[in-house]
Amino acid sequence: MHKIPVYQPSLVGNEKKYVNDCLDANWISSKGKYVQLFEKEFASYVKVNYATGVCNGTVALHLALLALGIGQGDEVIVPTLTYIASVNTITYTGAIPVFVDSLPDTWQIDPEDVIRAITPKTKAILAVHLYGHPCDLSALKEIAKKHRLFLIEDCAEAIGSLYQNQHVGTFGDVATFSFYGNKTITTGEGGMVITNDQTIFDRAVHFKGQGLAKYREYWHDVIGYNYRMTNLCAAIGLAQLEKIQTIIKKKRQIAELYKELLQDTNFKVHPEIGDVFHSYWMVSILVDQANQRDTVREHLAQAGIETRPVFYPVHTMPMYSQKYQKHQVAEDIGWRGINLPSYPDLSEEQIKYICDTLNKTNY
Ligand SMILES: *Cc1c(COP(=O)(O)O)cnc(C)c1O
């Protein structure tokens, strides 16, 4: 029987060579040449001035918020249809996450709903390029500018995605990436904070390294964190980055094949809409009715095909549901969506098998 996981990394380049180099050189912690090399190459890939490597995508978001000075008494607007880390990191700072709905076509944060959610306490909009489709960055930039808000981009799922031919992550004040094992490029666990603003960059680096003072050894002038990336992770990251064009090209081909094979069915593939380049971190589909989702997933599981439900809207989770809220579109997508196997080494036969199995579902 086939066993097709929803994701697995593709480690076919210089990963082993660079990791062995770290071991041979005896540099395995957060000092060593690969951290700077990876940061430099990453910044040059997305075309941004500054990048600093961190130990995962969650702390990258926490650092971005800290670097902007967000904390107690502040409100940060965030889509409810996202991964939990986008919301929890706001809470870590003492600020309040304010949930907004998403757009039914792109599945991204709804700019009109953002405007409705702004109060005198609002400090920032945390936009998430969900599953690799860019948000409406023109609208978000305009809103941020008009209301003097920071714009943070959570690009954990969107490395390589473009909005009007420009990399996502370079539109707001600061942006973050994740290199978890199932992300488009991986370091095992890892993340990156990027910005074009030197002050934001300096603050992020300061908080990441225990709040170490600049001109005095072993003296700390803020409550900092140890959020550093190791040389081993950076070595893997550098090798992954060398392959990114190939990885994204394959992921686009995978998405195209799914679309073609599912076009005459009731399964609607998450489309690419507008002047954007969707990197298709996870190819996702919507089933017709929410009550069909489990049947479809179960049928695929029986055939050895692993899937994931689309993210449950965070406002429905216990720690964020004290106050009743309704976010219609996010709930609809959240109950009807399925992520299909999307890793770069997936073969054409496997995709055909998955689509065949989908088409044979009785529900
Ligand atoms: C993966 C992810 C994160 C967190 O990254 P980790 O590296 O797992 O900590 C944050 N936001 C989004 C949208 C993600 O998908």
Coordinates of C-alpha atoms and ligand atoms in Angstrom, one line a residue:
M1 CA 0.0 0.0 0.0
H2 CA 1.1 3.6 -0.6
K3 CA 2.2 5.7 2.3
I4 CA 2.2 9.3 1.4
P5 CA 2.9 11.8 4.2
V6 CA 1.5 15.3 4.0
Y7 CA 5.1 16.7 4.1
Q8 CA 8.7 15.7 4.2
P9 CA 11.9 17.7 3.7
S10 CA 14.0 17.4 0.6
L11 CA 17.7 17.2 1.8
V12 CA 19.4 16.4 -1.4
G13 CA 22.0 19.2 -1.6
N14 CA 24.9 20.3 0.5
E15 CA 23.2 19.8 3.8
K16 CA 25.4 16.8 4.9
K17 CA 28.6 18.4 3.7
Y18 CA 28.0 21.7 5.5
V19 CA 26.9 20.0 8.8
N20 CA 30.0 17.8 8.6
D21 CA 32.0 21.0 8.1
C22 CA 30.6 22.3 11.4
L23 CA 31.5 19.1 13.2
D24 CA 35.0 19.0 11.7
A25 CA 35.5 22.7 12.7
N26 CA 34.2 22.1 16.2
W27 CA 31.7 24.9 15.8
I28 CA 28.2 23.7 16.6
S29 CA 26.5 26.3 18.8
S30 CA 25.4 29.8 17.7
K31 CA 28.9 30.9 16.8
G32 CA 30.5 29.8 13.6
K33 CA 30.5 31.0 10.0
Y34 CA 27.2 29.4 8.7
V35 CA 25.0 31.7 10.8
Q36 CA 26.3 34.8 9.1
L37 CA 26.5 33.1 5.7
F38 CA 22.9 32.0 5.9
E39 CA 21.7 35.4 7.1
K40 CA 23.6 37.1 4.3
E41 CA 22.3 34.8 1.6
F42 CA 18.8 34.9 3.0
A43 CA 18.7 38.7 2.9
S44 CA 20.1 38.8 -0.6
Y45 CA 17.4 36.2 -1.7
V46 CA 14.4 38.2 -0.5
K47 CA 16.2 41.5 -1.2
V48 CA 16.1 43.1 2.2
N49 CA 18.8 45.0 4.2
Y50 CA 18.9 43.0 7.4
A51 CA 18.2 39.4 8.5
T52 CA 18.9 37.6 11.8
G53 CA 18.6 33.9 12.3
V54 CA 16.7 32.5 15.3
C55 CA 15.8 29.1 16.8
N56 CA 12.2 28.9 15.4
G57 CA 9.5 30.8 13.7
T58 CA 7.5 31.4 16.9
V59 CA 10.4 33.3 18.6
A60 CA 11.0 35.2 15.4
L61 CA 7.5 36.6 15.8
H62 CA 8.0 37.3 19.5
L63 CA 11.2 39.2 18.6
A64 CA 9.6 41.2 15.9
L65 CA 6.9 42.3 18.3
L66 CA 9.5 43.1 21.0
A67 CA 11.6 45.0 18.5
L68 CA 8.6 47.2 17.7
G69 CA 8.1 47.9 21.4
I70 CA 4.7 46.2 21.5
G71 CA 3.5 45.2 25.0
Q72 CA 0.9 45.7 27.8
G73 CA -2.1 47.8 26.8
D74 CA -1.5 47.5 23.1
E75 CA -3.7 45.8 20.6
V76 CA -2.5 43.9 17.5
I77 CA -4.8 42.9 14.7
V78 CA -4.4 39.4 13.4
P79 CA -6.4 37.0 11.2
T80 CA -8.2 34.3 13.2
L81 CA -7.5 31.9 10.4
T82 CA -3.8 31.2 11.1
Y83 CA -1.4 29.0 12.9
I84 CA -1.6 29.4 16.7
A85 CA 1.9 31.0 16.9
S86 CA 0.8 34.2 15.2
V87 CA -1.6 34.8 18.0
N88 CA 0.2 33.4 21.0
T89 CA 3.3 35.6 20.4
I90 CA 1.1 38.7 20.7
T91 CA -0.1 37.4 24.0
Y92 CA 3.5 36.7 25.2
T93 CA 4.2 40.5 25.0
G94 CA 1.2 41.4 27.1
A95 CA -0.6 42.9 24.1
I96 CA -4.1 41.8 23.1
P97 CA -4.7 39.9 19.8
V98 CA -7.7 41.4 18.0
F99 CA -9.1 38.8 15.6
V100 CA -10.3 39.7 12.1
D101 CA -11.9 37.6 9.3
S102 CA -10.4 36.5 6.0
L103 CA -11.3 36.9 2.4
P104 CA -13.3 34.0 0.8
D105 CA -11.2 33.9 -2.4
T106 CA -7.6 34.2 -1.3
W107 CA -8.1 33.0 2.3
Q108 CA -6.0 36.0 3.5
I109 CA -6.7 38.7 6.1
D110 CA -9.7 41.0 5.1
P111 CA -8.5 44.6 4.8
E112 CA -12.0 46.0 5.4
D113 CA -12.3 44.0 8.6
V114 CA -9.0 45.3 9.7
I115 CA -10.3 48.9 9.4
R116 CA -13.3 48.0 11.5
A117 CA -11.1 46.5 14.2
I118 CA -8.9 49.6 14.7
T119 CA -9.2 51.3 18.1
P120 CA -7.0 54.0 19.8
K121 CA -5.0 51.1 21.3
T122 CA -4.1 49.4 18.0
K123 CA -0.4 49.4 17.5
A124 CA 0.1 46.9 14.6
I125 CA -1.4 44.7 12.0
L126 CA 0.1 41.2 11.9
A127 CA -0.6 39.8 8.5
V128 CA 0.0 36.2 7.7
H129 CA 0.6 34.9 4.1
L130 CA -1.4 31.8 4.7
Y131 CA -0.4 28.6 2.9
G132 CA 1.9 30.8 0.7
H133 CA -0.6 33.1 -0.9
P134 CA 0.3 36.7 -0.4
C135 CA -2.1 39.0 1.4
D136 CA -3.4 42.2 -0.2
L137 CA -0.3 44.1 0.7
S138 CA -1.2 47.4 -1.1
A139 CA -4.4 47.7 1.0
L140 CA -2.6 46.7 4.2
K141 CA 0.2 49.2 3.7
E142 CA -2.2 52.0 3.0
I143 CA -4.2 51.2 6.2
A144 CA -1.1 51.0 8.3
K145 CA 0.2 54.3 6.9
K146 CA -3.1 56.1 7.4
H147 CA -3.6 54.9 10.9
R148 CA 0.1 55.0 11.9
L149 CA 0.3 51.3 12.6
F150 CA 3.2 48.9 12.3
L151 CA 2.8 46.2 9.7
I152 CA 4.3 42.8 10.6
E153 CA 4.4 40.0 8.0
D154 CA 4.3 36.4 9.2
C155 CA 6.0 34.7 6.2
A156 CA 6.4 31.3 7.9
E157 CA 4.5 29.7 5.1
A158 CA 5.5 32.0 2.2
I159 CA 9.2 32.1 1.5
G160 CA 9.5 32.8 -2.2
S161 CA 6.0 34.2 -2.6
L162 CA 5.8 37.5 -4.5
Y163 CA 3.4 40.4 -4.4
Q164 CA 3.6 42.5 -7.6
N165 CA 7.0 40.9 -8.3
Q166 CA 8.4 41.7 -4.9
H167 CA 9.2 39.2 -2.1
V168 CA 6.6 39.1 0.7
G169 CA 8.3 40.1 3.9
T170 CA 9.7 43.4 2.4
F171 CA 6.4 45.4 2.5
G172 CA 6.0 45.9 6.3
D173 CA 8.2 47.2 9.1
V174 CA 9.4 43.7 10.0
A175 CA 8.8 40.1 8.8
T176 CA 9.4 36.6 10.1
F177 CA 10.0 33.2 8.6
S178 CA 10.0 29.6 9.9
F179 CA 12.3 26.7 8.9
Y180 CA 10.4 23.9 10.7
G181 CA 10.8 20.5 9.2
N182 CA 7.6 20.8 7.1
K183 CA 8.2 24.3 5.8
T184 CA 9.3 25.1 2.2
I185 CA 12.9 25.3 3.3
T186 CA 14.0 23.8 6.6
T187 CA 16.7 23.9 9.2
G188 CA 14.9 21.3 11.4
E189 CA 13.9 24.0 13.8
G190 CA 14.7 27.6 12.9
G191 CA 13.5 31.0 11.9
M192 CA 14.5 34.4 10.6
V193 CA 13.6 38.0 11.3
I194 CA 14.1 40.5 8.5
T195 CA 13.7 44.2 8.1
N196 CA 15.0 47.2 6.2
D197 CA 15.2 49.3 9.4
Q198 CA 18.5 49.3 11.2
T199 CA 16.9 50.2 14.6
I200 CA 14.4 47.4 14.4
F201 CA 17.2 45.0 13.4
D202 CA 19.5 46.2 16.3
R203 CA 16.7 45.8 18.8
A204 CA 15.8 42.3 17.5
V205 CA 19.5 41.2 17.8
H206 CA 19.7 42.7 21.2
F207 CA 16.7 40.8 22.6
K208 CA 17.7 37.6 20.8
G209 CA 21.1 37.5 22.6
Q210 CA 20.1 37.9 26.3
G211 CA 19.9 41.7 26.1
L212 CA 23.7 41.9 26.2
A213 CA 25.0 45.5 26.4
K214 CA 27.0 46.7 23.4
Y215 CA 30.0 48.2 25.2
R216 CA 30.4 46.2 28.4
E217 CA 31.1 42.4 28.7
Y218 CA 28.6 40.3 30.7
W219 CA 26.4 43.3 31.3
H220 CA 22.8 43.1 30.3
D221 CA 20.6 46.2 29.9
V222 CA 17.2 44.7 29.1
I223 CA 15.4 41.4 29.9
G224 CA 16.5 39.5 26.8
Y225 CA 16.1 36.0 25.6
N226 CA 18.2 33.2 24.1
Y227 CA 16.6 32.9 20.7
R228 CA 19.8 32.2 18.7
M229 CA 20.1 29.9 15.8
T230 CA 22.9 27.2 15.9
N231 CA 25.6 26.9 13.3
L232 CA 24.3 23.4 12.6
C233 CA 20.9 24.7 11.7
A234 CA 22.3 27.5 9.6
A235 CA 24.5 25.0 7.7
I236 CA 21.4 23.1 6.7
G237 CA 19.6 26.4 5.9
L238 CA 22.3 27.6 3.6
A239 CA 22.2 24.3 1.7
Q240 CA 18.4 24.5 1.5
L241 CA 18.5 28.1 0.2
E242 CA 20.9 27.0 -2.6
K243 CA 18.0 24.7 -3.8
I244 CA 15.1 27.1 -3.2
Q245 CA 14.4 27.9 -6.9
T246 CA 14.1 24.1 -7.7
I247 CA 11.9 23.5 -4.6
I248 CA 9.5 26.3 -5.4
K249 CA 9.3 25.3 -9.1
K250 CA 8.4 21.7 -8.1
K251 CA 5.8 22.9 -5.6
R252 CA 4.2 25.1 -8.3
Q253 CA 4.1 22.1 -10.7
I254 CA 2.5 20.0 -7.9
A255 CA -0.2 22.6 -7.4
E256 CA -0.8 22.9 -11.1
L257 CA -1.3 19.1 -11.5
Y258 CA -3.7 19.0 -8.5
K259 CA -5.7 21.8 -10.1
E260 CA -5.8 20.1 -13.4
L261 CA -6.8 16.7 -12.0
L262 CA -9.4 18.1 -9.7
Q263 CA -10.9 20.8 -12.0
D264 CA -14.1 18.8 -12.8
T265 CA -14.8 17.8 -9.2
N266 CA -16.4 19.3 -6.2
F267 CA -13.0 19.9 -4.6
K268 CA -12.0 23.5 -5.0
V269 CA -8.2 24.0 -5.0
H270 CA -6.9 27.2 -3.2
P271 CA -6.3 29.5 -6.2
E272 CA -3.7 32.1 -7.0
I273 CA -5.5 35.5 -7.3
G274 CA -4.2 38.9 -8.4
D275 CA -0.7 40.1 -9.3
V276 CA 0.9 37.5 -7.0
F277 CA 3.2 34.5 -7.1
H278 CA 1.8 31.8 -4.8
S279 CA 4.6 29.5 -3.5
Y280 CA 2.0 26.8 -2.5
W281 CA 3.5 25.7 0.8
M282 CA 0.5 23.4 1.2
V283 CA -1.9 22.7 -1.6
S284 CA -5.3 23.0 0.0
I285 CA -8.8 22.1 -1.1
L286 CA -12.3 22.9 0.1
V287 CA -15.0 20.2 0.3
D288 CA -18.6 21.2 -0.4
Q289 CA -20.0 20.8 3.1
A290 CA -18.2 20.9 6.5
N291 CA -19.7 17.5 7.5
Q292 CA -18.1 15.8 4.5
R293 CA -14.5 16.7 5.6
D294 CA -13.9 13.8 8.0
T295 CA -15.3 11.3 5.5
V296 CA -13.0 12.5 2.8
R297 CA -10.0 12.6 5.1
E298 CA -10.8 9.1 6.5
H299 CA -11.1 7.7 3.0
L300 CA -7.7 9.2 2.0
A301 CA -6.2 7.9 5.3
Q302 CA -7.5 4.3 4.4
A303 CA -5.6 4.6 1.2
G304 CA -2.4 5.6 3.0
I305 CA -2.6 9.3 2.2
E306 CA -2.0 11.6 5.1
T307 CA -3.8 15.0 5.1
R308 CA -4.3 17.9 7.6
P309 CA -7.4 19.9 8.4
V310 CA -6.9 23.6 7.5
F311 CA -6.2 25.6 10.6
Y312 CA -9.1 26.0 13.1
P313 CA -9.9 29.7 13.6
V314 CA -8.0 30.7 16.7
H315 CA -10.9 32.6 18.2
T316 CA -12.7 29.3 18.7
M317 CA -9.9 27.8 20.9
P318 CA -10.5 27.8 24.7
M319 CA -7.9 30.4 25.6
Y320 CA -9.2 32.9 23.1
S321 CA -13.0 32.2 23.1
Q322 CA -14.0 33.9 26.4
K323 CA -15.7 36.6 24.3
Y324 CA -18.2 35.4 21.7
Q325 CA -17.1 36.3 18.2
K326 CA -18.2 35.3 14.8
H327 CA -15.8 35.3 11.8
Q328 CA -17.9 33.7 9.1
V329 CA -15.4 33.2 6.3
A330 CA -12.6 31.9 8.5
E331 CA -15.0 29.5 10.2
D332 CA -16.3 28.3 6.8
I333 CA -12.7 27.7 5.4
G334 CA -11.6 26.3 8.8
W335 CA -14.3 23.6 8.8
R336 CA -14.2 22.8 5.1
G337 CA -10.5 22.9 4.2
I338 CA -8.0 20.0 3.8
N339 CA -4.3 20.3 3.2
L340 CA -3.1 17.7 0.7
P341 CA 0.4 16.1 0.5
S342 CA 2.6 19.0 -0.8
Y343 CA 6.3 18.1 -0.4
P344 CA 8.7 18.8 -3.3
D345 CA 9.6 15.2 -4.0
L346 CA 6.0 14.1 -4.5
S347 CA 5.8 12.2 -7.9
E348 CA 3.3 12.7 -10.6
E349 CA 2.0 9.1 -10.0
Q350 CA 1.5 9.9 -6.4
I351 CA -0.5 13.0 -7.2
K352 CA -2.6 11.0 -9.7
Y353 CA -3.2 8.4 -7.1
I354 CA -4.3 11.0 -4.5
C355 CA -6.7 12.6 -7.0
D356 CA -8.1 9.2 -8.1
T357 CA -8.7 8.4 -4.5
L358 CA -10.4 11.7 -3.9
N359 CA -12.6 11.2 -6.9
K360 CA -13.7 7.8 -5.6
T361 CA -14.8 9.1 -2.2
N362 CA -18.5 8.4 -1.5
Y363 CA -20.0 11.0 0.7
Ligands
LIG1 C1 5.1 27.4 11.3 C2 4.4 28.7 11.6 C3 4.9 29.5 12.6 C4 5.8 29.1 13.7 O1 7.0 28.6 13.3 P1 7.7 27.5 14.2 O2 9.1 27.4 13.5 O3 7.0 26.2 14.1 O4 7.8 28.0 15.6 C5 4.3 30.8 12.7 N1 3.3 31.2 11.9 C6 2.9 30.5 10.9 C7 1.8 31.0 10.0 C8 3.4 29.2 10.7 O5 2.9 28.4 9.8

